[in-house]
Short mmCIF file of N, CA and C in Angstrom, two decimals:
data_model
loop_
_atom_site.label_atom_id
_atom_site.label_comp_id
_atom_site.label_asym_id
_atom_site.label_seq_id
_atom_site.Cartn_x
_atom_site.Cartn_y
_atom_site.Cartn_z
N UNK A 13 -11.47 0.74 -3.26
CA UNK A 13 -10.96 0.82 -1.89
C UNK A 13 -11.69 -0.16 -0.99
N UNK A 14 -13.16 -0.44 -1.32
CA UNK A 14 -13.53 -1.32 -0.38
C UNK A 14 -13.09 -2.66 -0.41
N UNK A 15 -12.66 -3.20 -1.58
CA UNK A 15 -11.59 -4.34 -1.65
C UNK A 15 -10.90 -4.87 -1.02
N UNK A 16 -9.83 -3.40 -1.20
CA UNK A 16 -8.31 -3.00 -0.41
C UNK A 16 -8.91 -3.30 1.21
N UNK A 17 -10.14 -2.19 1.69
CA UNK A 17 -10.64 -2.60 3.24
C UNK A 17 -10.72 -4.22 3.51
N UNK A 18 -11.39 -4.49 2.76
CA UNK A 18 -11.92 -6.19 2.99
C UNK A 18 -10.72 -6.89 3.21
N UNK A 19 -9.44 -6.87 2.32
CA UNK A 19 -8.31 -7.51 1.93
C UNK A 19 -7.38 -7.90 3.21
N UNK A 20 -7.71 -6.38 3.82
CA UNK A 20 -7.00 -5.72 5.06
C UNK A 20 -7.19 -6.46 6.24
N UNK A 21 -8.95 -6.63 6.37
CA UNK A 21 -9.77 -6.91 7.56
C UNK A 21 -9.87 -8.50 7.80
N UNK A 22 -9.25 -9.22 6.47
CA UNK A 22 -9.41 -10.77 6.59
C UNK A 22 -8.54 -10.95 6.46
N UNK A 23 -7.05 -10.11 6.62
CA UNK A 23 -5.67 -10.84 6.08
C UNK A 23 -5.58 -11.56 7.84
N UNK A 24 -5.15 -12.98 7.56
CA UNK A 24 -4.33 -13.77 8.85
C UNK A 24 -3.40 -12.67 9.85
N UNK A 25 -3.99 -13.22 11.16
CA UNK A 25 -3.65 -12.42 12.30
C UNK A 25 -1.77 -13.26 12.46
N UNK A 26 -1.06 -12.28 12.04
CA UNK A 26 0.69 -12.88 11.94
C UNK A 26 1.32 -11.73 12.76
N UNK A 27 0.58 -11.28 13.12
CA UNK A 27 0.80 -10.06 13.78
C UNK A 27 1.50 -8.72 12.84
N UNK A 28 0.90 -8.97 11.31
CA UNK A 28 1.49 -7.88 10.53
C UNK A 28 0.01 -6.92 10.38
N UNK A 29 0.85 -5.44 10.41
CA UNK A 29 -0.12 -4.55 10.47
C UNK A 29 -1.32 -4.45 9.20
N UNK A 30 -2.42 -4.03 9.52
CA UNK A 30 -3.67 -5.10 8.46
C UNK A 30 -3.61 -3.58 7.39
N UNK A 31 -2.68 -4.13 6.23
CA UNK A 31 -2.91 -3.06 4.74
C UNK A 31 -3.17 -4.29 3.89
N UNK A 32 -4.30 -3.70 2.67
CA UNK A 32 -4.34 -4.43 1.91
C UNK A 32 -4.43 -3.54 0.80
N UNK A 33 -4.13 -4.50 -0.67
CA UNK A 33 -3.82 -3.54 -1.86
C UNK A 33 -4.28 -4.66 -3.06
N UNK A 34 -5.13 -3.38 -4.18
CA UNK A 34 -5.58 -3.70 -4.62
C UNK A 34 -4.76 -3.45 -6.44
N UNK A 35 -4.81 -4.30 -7.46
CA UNK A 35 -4.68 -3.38 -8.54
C UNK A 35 -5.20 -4.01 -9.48
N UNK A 36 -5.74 -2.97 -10.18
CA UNK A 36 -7.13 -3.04 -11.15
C UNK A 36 -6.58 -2.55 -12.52
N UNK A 37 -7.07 -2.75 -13.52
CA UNK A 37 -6.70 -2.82 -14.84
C UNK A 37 -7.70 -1.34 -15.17
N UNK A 38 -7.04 -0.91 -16.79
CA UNK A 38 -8.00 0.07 -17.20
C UNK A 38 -9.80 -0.20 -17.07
N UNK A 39 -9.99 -1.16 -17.42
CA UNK A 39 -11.16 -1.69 -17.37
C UNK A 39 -12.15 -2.12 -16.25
N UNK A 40 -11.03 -1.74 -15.05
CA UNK A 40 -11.82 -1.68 -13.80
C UNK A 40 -11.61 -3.26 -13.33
N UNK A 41 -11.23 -4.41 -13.86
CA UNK A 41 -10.98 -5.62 -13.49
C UNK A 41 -10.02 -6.05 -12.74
N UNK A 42 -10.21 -6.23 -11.47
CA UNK A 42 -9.03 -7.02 -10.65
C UNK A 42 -8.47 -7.63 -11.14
N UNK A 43 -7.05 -6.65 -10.94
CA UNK A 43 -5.81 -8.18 -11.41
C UNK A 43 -5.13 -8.99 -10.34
N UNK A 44 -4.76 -8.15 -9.27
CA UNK A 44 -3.97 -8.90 -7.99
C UNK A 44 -4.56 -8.25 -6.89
N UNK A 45 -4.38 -9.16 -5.75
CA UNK A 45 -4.55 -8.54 -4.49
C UNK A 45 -3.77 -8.79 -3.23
N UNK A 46 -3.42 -8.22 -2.01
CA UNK A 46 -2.69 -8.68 -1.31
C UNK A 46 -2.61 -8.08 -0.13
N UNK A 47 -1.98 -8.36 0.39
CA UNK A 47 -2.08 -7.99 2.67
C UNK A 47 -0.49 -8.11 2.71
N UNK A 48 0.10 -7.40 4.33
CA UNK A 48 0.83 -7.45 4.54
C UNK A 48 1.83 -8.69 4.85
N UNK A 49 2.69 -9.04 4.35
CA UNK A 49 3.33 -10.46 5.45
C UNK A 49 4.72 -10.32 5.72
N UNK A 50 5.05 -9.39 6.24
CA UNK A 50 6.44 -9.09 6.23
C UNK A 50 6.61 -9.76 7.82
N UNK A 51 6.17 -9.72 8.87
CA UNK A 51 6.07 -10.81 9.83
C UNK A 51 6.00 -12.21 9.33
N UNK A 52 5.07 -12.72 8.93
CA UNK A 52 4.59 -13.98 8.48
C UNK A 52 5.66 -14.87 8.06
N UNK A 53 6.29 -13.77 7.08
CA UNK A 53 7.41 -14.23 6.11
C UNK A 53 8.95 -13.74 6.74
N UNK A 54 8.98 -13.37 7.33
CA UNK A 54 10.14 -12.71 8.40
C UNK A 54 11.10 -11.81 6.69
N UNK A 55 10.20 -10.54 6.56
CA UNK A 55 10.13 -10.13 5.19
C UNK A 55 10.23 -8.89 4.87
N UNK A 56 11.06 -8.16 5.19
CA UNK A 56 11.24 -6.66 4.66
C UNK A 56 10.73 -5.62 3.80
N UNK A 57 10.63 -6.75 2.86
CA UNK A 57 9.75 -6.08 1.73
C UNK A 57 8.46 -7.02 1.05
N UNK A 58 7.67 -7.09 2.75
CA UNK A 58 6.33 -7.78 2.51
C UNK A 58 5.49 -7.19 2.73
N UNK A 59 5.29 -5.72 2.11
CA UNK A 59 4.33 -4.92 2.08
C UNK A 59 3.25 -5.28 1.19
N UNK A 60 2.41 -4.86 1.55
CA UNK A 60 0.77 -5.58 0.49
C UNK A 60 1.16 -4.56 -0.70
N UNK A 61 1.61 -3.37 -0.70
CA UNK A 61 2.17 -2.96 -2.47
C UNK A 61 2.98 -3.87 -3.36
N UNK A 62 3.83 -4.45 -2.95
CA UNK A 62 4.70 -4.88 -3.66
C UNK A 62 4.26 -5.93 -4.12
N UNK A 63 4.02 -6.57 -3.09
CA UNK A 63 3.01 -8.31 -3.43
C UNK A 63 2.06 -8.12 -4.22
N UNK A 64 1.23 -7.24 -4.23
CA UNK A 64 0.27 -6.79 -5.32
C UNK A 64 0.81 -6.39 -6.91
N UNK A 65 1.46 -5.48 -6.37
CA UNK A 65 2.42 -5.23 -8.09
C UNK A 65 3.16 -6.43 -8.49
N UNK A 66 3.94 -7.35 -7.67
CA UNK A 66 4.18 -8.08 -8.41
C UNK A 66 3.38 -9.27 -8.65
N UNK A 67 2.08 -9.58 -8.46
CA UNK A 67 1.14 -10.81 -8.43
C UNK A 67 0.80 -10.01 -9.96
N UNK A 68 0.69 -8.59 -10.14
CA UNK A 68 -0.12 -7.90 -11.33
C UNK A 68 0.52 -8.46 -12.04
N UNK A 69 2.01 -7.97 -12.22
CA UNK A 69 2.95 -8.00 -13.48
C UNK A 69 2.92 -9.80 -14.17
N UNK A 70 2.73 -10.42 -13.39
CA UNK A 70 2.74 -11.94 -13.62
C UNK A 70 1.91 -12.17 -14.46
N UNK A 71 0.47 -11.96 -13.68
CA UNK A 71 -0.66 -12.05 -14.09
C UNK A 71 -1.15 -11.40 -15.87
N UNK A 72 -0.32 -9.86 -15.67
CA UNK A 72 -0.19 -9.44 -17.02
C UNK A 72 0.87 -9.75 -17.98
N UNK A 73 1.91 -10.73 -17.60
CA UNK A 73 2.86 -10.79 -18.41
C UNK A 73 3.84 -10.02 -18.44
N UNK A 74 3.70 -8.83 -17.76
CA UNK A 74 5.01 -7.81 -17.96
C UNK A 74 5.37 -6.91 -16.76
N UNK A 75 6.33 -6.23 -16.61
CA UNK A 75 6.52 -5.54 -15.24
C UNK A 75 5.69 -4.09 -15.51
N UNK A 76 5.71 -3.49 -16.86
CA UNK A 76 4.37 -2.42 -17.08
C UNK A 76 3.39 -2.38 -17.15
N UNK A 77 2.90 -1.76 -16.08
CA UNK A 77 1.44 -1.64 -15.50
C UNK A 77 0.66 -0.92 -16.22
N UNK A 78 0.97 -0.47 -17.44
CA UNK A 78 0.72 1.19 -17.75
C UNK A 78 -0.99 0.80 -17.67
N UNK A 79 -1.93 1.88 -17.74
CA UNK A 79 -3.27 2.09 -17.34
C UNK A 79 -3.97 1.33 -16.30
N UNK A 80 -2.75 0.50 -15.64
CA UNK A 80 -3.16 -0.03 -13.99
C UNK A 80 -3.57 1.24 -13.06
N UNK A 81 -4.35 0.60 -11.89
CA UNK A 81 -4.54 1.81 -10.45
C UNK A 81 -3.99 0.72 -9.64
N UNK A 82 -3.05 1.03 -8.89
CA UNK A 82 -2.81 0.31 -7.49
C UNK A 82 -3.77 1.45 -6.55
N UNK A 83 -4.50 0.48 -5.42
CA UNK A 83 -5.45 0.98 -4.77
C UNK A 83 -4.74 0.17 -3.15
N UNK A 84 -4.47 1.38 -1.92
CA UNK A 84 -4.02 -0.09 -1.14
C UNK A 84 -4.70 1.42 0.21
N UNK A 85 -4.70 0.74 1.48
CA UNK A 85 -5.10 1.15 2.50
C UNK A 85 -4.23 2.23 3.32
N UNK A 86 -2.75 2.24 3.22
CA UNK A 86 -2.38 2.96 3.72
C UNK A 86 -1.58 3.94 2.65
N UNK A 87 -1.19 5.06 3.11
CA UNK A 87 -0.17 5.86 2.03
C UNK A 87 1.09 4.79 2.03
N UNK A 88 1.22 4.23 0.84
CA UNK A 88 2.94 4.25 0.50
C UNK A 88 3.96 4.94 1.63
N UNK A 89 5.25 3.86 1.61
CA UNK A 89 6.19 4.15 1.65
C UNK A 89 7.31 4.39 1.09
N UNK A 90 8.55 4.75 1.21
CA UNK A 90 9.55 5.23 0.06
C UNK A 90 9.47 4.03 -0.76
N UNK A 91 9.40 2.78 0.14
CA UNK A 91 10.22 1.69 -1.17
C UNK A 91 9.16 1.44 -2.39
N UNK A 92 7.24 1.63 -1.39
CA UNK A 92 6.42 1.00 -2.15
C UNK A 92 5.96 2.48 -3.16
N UNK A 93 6.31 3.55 -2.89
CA UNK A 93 5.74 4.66 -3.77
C UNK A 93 7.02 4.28 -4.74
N UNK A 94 8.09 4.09 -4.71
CA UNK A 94 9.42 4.16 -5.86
C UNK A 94 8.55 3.01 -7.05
N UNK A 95 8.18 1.75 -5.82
CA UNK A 95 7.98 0.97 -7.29
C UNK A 95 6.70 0.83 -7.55
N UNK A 96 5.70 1.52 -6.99
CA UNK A 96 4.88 2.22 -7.68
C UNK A 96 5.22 3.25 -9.41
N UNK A 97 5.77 4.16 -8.92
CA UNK A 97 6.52 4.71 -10.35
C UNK A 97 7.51 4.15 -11.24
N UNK A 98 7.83 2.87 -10.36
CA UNK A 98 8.72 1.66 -11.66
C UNK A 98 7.98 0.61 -12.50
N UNK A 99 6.75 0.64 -11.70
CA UNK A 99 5.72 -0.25 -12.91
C UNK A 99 4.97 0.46 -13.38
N UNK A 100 5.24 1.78 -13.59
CA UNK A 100 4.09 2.45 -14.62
C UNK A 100 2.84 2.38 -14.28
N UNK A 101 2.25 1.97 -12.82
CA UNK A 101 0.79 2.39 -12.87
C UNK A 101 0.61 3.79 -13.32
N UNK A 102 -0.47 4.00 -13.56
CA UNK A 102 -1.33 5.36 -13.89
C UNK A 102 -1.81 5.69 -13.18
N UNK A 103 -2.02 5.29 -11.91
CA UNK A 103 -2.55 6.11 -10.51
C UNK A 103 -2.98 5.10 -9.48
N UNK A 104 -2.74 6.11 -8.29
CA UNK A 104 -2.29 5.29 -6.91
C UNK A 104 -3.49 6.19 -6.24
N UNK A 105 -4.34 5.36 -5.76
CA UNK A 105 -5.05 5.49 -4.54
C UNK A 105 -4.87 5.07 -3.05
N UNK A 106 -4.93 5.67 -2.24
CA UNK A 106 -4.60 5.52 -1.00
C UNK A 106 -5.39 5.92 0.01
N UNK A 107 -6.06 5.61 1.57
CA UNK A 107 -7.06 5.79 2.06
C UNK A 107 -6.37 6.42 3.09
N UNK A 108 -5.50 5.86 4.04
CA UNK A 108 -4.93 6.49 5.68
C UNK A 108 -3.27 7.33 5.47
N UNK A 109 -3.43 8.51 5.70
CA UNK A 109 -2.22 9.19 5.63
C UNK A 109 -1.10 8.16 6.84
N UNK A 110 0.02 8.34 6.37
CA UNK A 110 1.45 7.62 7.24
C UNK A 110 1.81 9.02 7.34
N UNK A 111 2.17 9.44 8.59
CA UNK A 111 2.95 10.28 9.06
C UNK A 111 4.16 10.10 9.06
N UNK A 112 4.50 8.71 9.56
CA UNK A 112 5.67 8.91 10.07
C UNK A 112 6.59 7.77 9.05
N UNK A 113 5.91 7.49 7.58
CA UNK A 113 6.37 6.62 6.95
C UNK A 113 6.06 6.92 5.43
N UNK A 114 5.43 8.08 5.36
CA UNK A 114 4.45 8.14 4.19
C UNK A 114 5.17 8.87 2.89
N UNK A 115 4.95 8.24 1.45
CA UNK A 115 6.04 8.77 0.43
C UNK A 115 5.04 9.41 -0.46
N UNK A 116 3.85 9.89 -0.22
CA UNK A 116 3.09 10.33 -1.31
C UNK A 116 2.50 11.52 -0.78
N UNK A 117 3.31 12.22 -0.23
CA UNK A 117 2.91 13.83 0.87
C UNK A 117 2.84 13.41 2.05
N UNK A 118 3.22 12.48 2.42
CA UNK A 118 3.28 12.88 3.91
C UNK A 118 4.76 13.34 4.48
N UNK A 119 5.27 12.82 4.56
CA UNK A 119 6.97 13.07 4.87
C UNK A 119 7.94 13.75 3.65
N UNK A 120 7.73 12.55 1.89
CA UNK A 120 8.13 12.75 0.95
C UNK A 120 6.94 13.09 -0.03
N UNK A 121 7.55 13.01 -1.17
CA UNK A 121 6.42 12.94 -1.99
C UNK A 121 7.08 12.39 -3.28
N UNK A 122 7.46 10.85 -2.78
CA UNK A 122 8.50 10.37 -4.56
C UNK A 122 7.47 10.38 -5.55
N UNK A 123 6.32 9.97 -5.76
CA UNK A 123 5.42 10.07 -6.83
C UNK A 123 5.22 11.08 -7.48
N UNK A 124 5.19 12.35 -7.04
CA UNK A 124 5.66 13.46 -7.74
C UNK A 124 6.68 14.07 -8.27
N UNK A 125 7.57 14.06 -7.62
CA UNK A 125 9.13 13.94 -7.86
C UNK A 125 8.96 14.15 -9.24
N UNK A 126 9.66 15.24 -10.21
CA UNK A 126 9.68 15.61 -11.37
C UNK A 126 10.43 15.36 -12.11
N UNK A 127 11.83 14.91 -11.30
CA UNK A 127 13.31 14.40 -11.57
C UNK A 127 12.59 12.95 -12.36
N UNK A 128 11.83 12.18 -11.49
CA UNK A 128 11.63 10.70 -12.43
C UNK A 128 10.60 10.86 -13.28
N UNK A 129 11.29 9.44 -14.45
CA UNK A 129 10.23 10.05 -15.62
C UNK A 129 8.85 9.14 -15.78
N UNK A 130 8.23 8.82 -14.21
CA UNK A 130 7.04 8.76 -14.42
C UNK A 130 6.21 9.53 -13.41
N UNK A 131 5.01 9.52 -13.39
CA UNK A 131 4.42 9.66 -12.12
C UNK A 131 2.75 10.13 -12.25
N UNK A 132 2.79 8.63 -11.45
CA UNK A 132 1.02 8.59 -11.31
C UNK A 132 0.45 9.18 -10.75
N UNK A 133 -0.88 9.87 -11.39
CA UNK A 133 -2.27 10.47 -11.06
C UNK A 133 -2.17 9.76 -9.21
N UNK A 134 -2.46 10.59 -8.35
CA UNK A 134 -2.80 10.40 -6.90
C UNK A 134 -4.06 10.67 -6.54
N UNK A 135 -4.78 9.98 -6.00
CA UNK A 135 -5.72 9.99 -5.05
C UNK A 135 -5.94 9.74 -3.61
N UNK A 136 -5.61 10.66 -2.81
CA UNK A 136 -5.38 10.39 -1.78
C UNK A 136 -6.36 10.96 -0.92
N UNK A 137 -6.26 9.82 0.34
CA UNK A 137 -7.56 9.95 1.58
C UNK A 137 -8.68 9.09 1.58
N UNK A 138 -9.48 8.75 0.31
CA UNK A 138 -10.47 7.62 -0.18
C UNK A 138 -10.37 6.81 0.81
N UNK A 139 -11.53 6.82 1.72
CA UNK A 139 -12.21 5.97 3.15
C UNK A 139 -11.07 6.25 3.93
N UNK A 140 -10.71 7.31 3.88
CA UNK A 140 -9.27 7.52 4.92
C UNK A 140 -9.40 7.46 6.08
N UNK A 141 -10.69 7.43 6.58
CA UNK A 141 -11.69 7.41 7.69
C UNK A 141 -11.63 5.94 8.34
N UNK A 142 -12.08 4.83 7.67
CA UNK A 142 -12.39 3.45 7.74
C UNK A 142 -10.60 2.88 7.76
N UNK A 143 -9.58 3.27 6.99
CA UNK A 143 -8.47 2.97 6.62
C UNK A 143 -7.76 3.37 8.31
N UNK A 144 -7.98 4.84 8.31
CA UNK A 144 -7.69 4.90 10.19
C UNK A 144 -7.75 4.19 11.20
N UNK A 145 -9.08 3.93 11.38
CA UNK A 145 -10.03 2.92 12.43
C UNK A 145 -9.51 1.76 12.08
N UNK A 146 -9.00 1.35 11.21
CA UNK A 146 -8.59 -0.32 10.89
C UNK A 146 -7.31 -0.25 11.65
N UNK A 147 -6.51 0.86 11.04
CA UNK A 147 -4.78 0.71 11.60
C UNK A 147 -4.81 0.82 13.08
N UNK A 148 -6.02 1.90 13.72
CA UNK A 148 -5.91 2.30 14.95
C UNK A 148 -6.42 1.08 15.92
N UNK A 149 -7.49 -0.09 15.25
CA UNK A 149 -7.73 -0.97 16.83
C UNK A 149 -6.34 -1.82 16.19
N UNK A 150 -5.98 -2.11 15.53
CA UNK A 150 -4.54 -2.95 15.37
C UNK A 150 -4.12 -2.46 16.04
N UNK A 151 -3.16 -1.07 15.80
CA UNK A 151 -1.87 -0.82 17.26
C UNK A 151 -2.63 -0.49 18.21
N UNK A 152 -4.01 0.17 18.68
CA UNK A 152 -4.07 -0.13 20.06
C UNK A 152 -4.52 -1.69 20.87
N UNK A 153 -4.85 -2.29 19.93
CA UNK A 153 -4.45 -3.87 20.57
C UNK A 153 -3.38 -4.42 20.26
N UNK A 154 -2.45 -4.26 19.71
CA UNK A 154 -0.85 -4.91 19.31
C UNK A 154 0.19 -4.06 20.64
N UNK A 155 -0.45 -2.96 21.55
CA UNK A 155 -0.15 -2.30 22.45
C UNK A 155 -0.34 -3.24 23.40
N UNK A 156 -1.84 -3.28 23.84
CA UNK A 156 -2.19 -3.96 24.63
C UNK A 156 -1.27 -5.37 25.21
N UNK A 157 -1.12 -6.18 24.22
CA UNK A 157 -0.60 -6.88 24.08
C UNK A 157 0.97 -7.14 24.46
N UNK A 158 1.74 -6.05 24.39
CA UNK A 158 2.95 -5.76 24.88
C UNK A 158 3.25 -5.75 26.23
N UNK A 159 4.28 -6.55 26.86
CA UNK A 159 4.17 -6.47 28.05
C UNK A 159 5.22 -4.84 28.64
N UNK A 160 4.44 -4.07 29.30
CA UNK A 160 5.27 -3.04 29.98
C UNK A 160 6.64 -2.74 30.32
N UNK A 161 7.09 -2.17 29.29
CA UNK A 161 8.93 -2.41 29.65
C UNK A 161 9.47 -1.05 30.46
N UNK A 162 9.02 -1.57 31.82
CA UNK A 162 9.46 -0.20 32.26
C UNK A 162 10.29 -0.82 33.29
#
């Protein structure tokens, strides 16, 4: 997770919210890493999960992750917990609960989901503390920043 923090805290100011994600092999060895750029890239699905899973799969040759951990800063969302359980990691760590976006108990819970036939070991909350404080001076300075639409 402190990776994922670091990843987060030095990704380019594009004005995309600072997640970073990590994924590590059985052996504990970084395979990919990545930050948000769905601004940057004017990018829908430029979440630091995805970019990470797919920098892994390259890197490993294949789209199965099996005995991978994706490790990333915020809880998943529907799209990034789905393909979380489409590359076969073996477990998803996550540090800051999403309330209002979150697919791994916060709102949903697709990673558990019994209907699909995978689903990774969870760890959730890990520096959930530090993962907070990161998201929280972002939107309260990405606030700031807004001019008053009243």
């Amino acid at each position: 997770m402190g990776r994922a923090l670091e990843i987060a805290r030095r990704a380019p100011d594009h004005g995309d919210v600072p997640v970073g994600a990590v994924v590590v092999d059985a052996s504990g060895a970084v395979v990919a890493t990545a930050h948000n750029t769905r601004e940057r890239d004017a990018d829908p699905t430029g979440h630091a999960e995805l970019a990470a899973l797919r920098a892994a799969a390259v890197r490993t040759g294949g789209w199965r992750l099996d005995g991978c951990t994706l490790v990333v800063t915020l809880e998943p969302c529907t799209m990034c917990a789905g393909a979380a359980v489409l590359s076969r990691v073996a477990r998803l760590v996550f540090g800051a609960y999403d309330d209002k976006a979150g697919a791994v108990g916060s709102l949903w819970d697709v990673v558990r989901d019994r209907r699909l036939n995978h689903r990774p070991e969870v760890l959730a909350g890990v520096r959930g503390e530090e993962s907070t404080a990161l998201l929280s001076a972002f939107f309260a300075g990405h606030r700031a920043s807004v001019p008053d639409a009243r």
